[in-house]
PDB file of C-alpha atoms in Angstrom:
ATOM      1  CA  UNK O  36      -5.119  26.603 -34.446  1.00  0.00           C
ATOM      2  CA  UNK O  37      -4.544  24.554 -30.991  1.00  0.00           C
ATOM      3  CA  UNK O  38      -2.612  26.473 -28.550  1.00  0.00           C
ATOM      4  CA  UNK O  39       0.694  25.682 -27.915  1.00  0.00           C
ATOM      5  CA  UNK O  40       1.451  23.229 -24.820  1.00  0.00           C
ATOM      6  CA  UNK O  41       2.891  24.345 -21.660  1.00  0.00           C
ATOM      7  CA  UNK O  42       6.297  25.056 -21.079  1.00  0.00           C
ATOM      8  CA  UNK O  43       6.963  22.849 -18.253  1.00  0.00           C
ATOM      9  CA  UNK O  44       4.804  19.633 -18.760  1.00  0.00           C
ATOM     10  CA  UNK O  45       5.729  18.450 -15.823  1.00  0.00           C
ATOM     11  CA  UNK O  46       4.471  21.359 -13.609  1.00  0.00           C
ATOM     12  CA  UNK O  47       1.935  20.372 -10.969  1.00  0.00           C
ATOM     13  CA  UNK O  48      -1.636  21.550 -11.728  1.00  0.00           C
ATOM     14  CA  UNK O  49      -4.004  23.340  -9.103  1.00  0.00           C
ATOM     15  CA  UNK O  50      -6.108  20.791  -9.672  1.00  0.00           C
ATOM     16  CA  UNK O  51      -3.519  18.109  -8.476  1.00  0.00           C
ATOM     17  CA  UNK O  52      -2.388  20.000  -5.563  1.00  0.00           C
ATOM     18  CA  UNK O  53      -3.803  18.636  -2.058  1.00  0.00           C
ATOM     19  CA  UNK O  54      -4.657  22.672  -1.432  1.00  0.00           C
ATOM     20  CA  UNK O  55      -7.119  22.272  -4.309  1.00  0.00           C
ATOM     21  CA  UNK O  56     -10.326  22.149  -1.590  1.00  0.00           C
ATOM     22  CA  UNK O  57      -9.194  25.047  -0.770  1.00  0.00           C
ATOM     23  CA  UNK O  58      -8.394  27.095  -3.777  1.00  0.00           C
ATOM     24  CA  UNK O  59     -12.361  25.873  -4.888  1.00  0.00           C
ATOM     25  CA  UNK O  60     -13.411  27.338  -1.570  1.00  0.00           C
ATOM     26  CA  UNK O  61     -11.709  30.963  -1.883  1.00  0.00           C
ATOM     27  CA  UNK O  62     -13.101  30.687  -5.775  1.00  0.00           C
ATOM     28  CA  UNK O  63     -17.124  30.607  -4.459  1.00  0.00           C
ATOM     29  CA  UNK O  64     -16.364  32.459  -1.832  1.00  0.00           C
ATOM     30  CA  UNK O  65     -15.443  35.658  -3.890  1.00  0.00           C
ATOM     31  CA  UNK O  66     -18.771  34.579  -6.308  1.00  0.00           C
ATOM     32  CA  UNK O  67     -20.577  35.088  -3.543  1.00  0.00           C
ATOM     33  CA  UNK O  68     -19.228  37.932  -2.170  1.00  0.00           C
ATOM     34  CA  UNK O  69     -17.523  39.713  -4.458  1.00  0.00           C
ATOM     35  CA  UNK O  70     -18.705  43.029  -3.353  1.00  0.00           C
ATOM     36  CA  UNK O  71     -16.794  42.292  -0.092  1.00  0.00           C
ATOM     37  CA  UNK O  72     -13.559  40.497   0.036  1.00  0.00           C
ATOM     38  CA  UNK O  73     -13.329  40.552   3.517  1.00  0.00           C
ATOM     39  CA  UNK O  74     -15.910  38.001   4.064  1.00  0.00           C
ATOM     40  CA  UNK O  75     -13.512  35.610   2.340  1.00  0.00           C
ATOM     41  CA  UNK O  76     -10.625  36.551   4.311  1.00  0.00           C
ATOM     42  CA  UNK O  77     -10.426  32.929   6.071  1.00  0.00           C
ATOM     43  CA  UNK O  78     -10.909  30.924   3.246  1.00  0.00           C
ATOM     44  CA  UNK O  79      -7.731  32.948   1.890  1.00  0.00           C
ATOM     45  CA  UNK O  80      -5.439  32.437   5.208  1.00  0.00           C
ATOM     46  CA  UNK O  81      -6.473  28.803   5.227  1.00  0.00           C
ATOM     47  CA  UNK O  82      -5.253  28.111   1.689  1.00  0.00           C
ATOM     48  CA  UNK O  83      -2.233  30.272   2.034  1.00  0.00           C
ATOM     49  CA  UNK O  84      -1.661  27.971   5.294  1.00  0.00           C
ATOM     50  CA  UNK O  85      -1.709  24.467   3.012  1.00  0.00           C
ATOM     51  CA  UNK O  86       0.187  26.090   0.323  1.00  0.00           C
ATOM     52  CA  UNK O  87       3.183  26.867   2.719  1.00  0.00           C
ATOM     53  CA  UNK O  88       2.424  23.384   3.953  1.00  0.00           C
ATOM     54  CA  UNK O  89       2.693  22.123   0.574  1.00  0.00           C
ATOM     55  CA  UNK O  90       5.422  23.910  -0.598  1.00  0.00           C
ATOM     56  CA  UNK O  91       7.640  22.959   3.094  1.00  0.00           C
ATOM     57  CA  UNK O  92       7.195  19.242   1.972  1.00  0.00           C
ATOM     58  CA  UNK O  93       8.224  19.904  -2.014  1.00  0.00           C
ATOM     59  CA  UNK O  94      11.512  21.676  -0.157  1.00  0.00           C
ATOM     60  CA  UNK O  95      12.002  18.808   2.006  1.00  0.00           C
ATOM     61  CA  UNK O  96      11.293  16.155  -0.540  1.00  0.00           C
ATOM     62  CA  UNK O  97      13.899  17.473  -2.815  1.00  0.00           C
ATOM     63  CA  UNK O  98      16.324  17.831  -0.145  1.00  0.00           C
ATOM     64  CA  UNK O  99      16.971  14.326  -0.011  1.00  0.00           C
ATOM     65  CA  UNK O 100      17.199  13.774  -4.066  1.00  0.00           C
ATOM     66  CA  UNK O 101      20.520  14.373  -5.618  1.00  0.00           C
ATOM     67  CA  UNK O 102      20.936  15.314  -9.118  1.00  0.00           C
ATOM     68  CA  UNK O 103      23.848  13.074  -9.821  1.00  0.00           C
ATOM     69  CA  UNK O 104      21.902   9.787  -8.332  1.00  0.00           C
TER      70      UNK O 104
END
């Protein structure tokens, strides 16, 4: 039986987000050193740094859309 599709279609995928680099490089980073998260520790601030990034521009974006337009 295929699974169901998503609920929201429209939803952006990690893999389309411009923090995606990043995400891939926290990913191997905790293969590699799984034993120790801290090693990893940068990899995490610097995609938690484009994802704020990402999501400030989404806010502003929809700032200037209207619903009624």
């Amino acid at each position: 039986m295929a699974s169901p599709p998503p609920s929201y279609p429209s939803a952006a995928r990690i893999s389309d987000s411009p923090c995606f680099p990043q995400y891939t490089a926290s990913l191997k980073c905790l293969e590699e050193f799984s034993t120790d998260k801290s090693k990893c520790q940068e990899h995490f601030d610097v995609y938690k740094e484009c994802k704020k990034k990402e999501r400030e521009a989404r806010l502003e974006r929809n700032k200037t859309r209207s619903l009624f337009s």
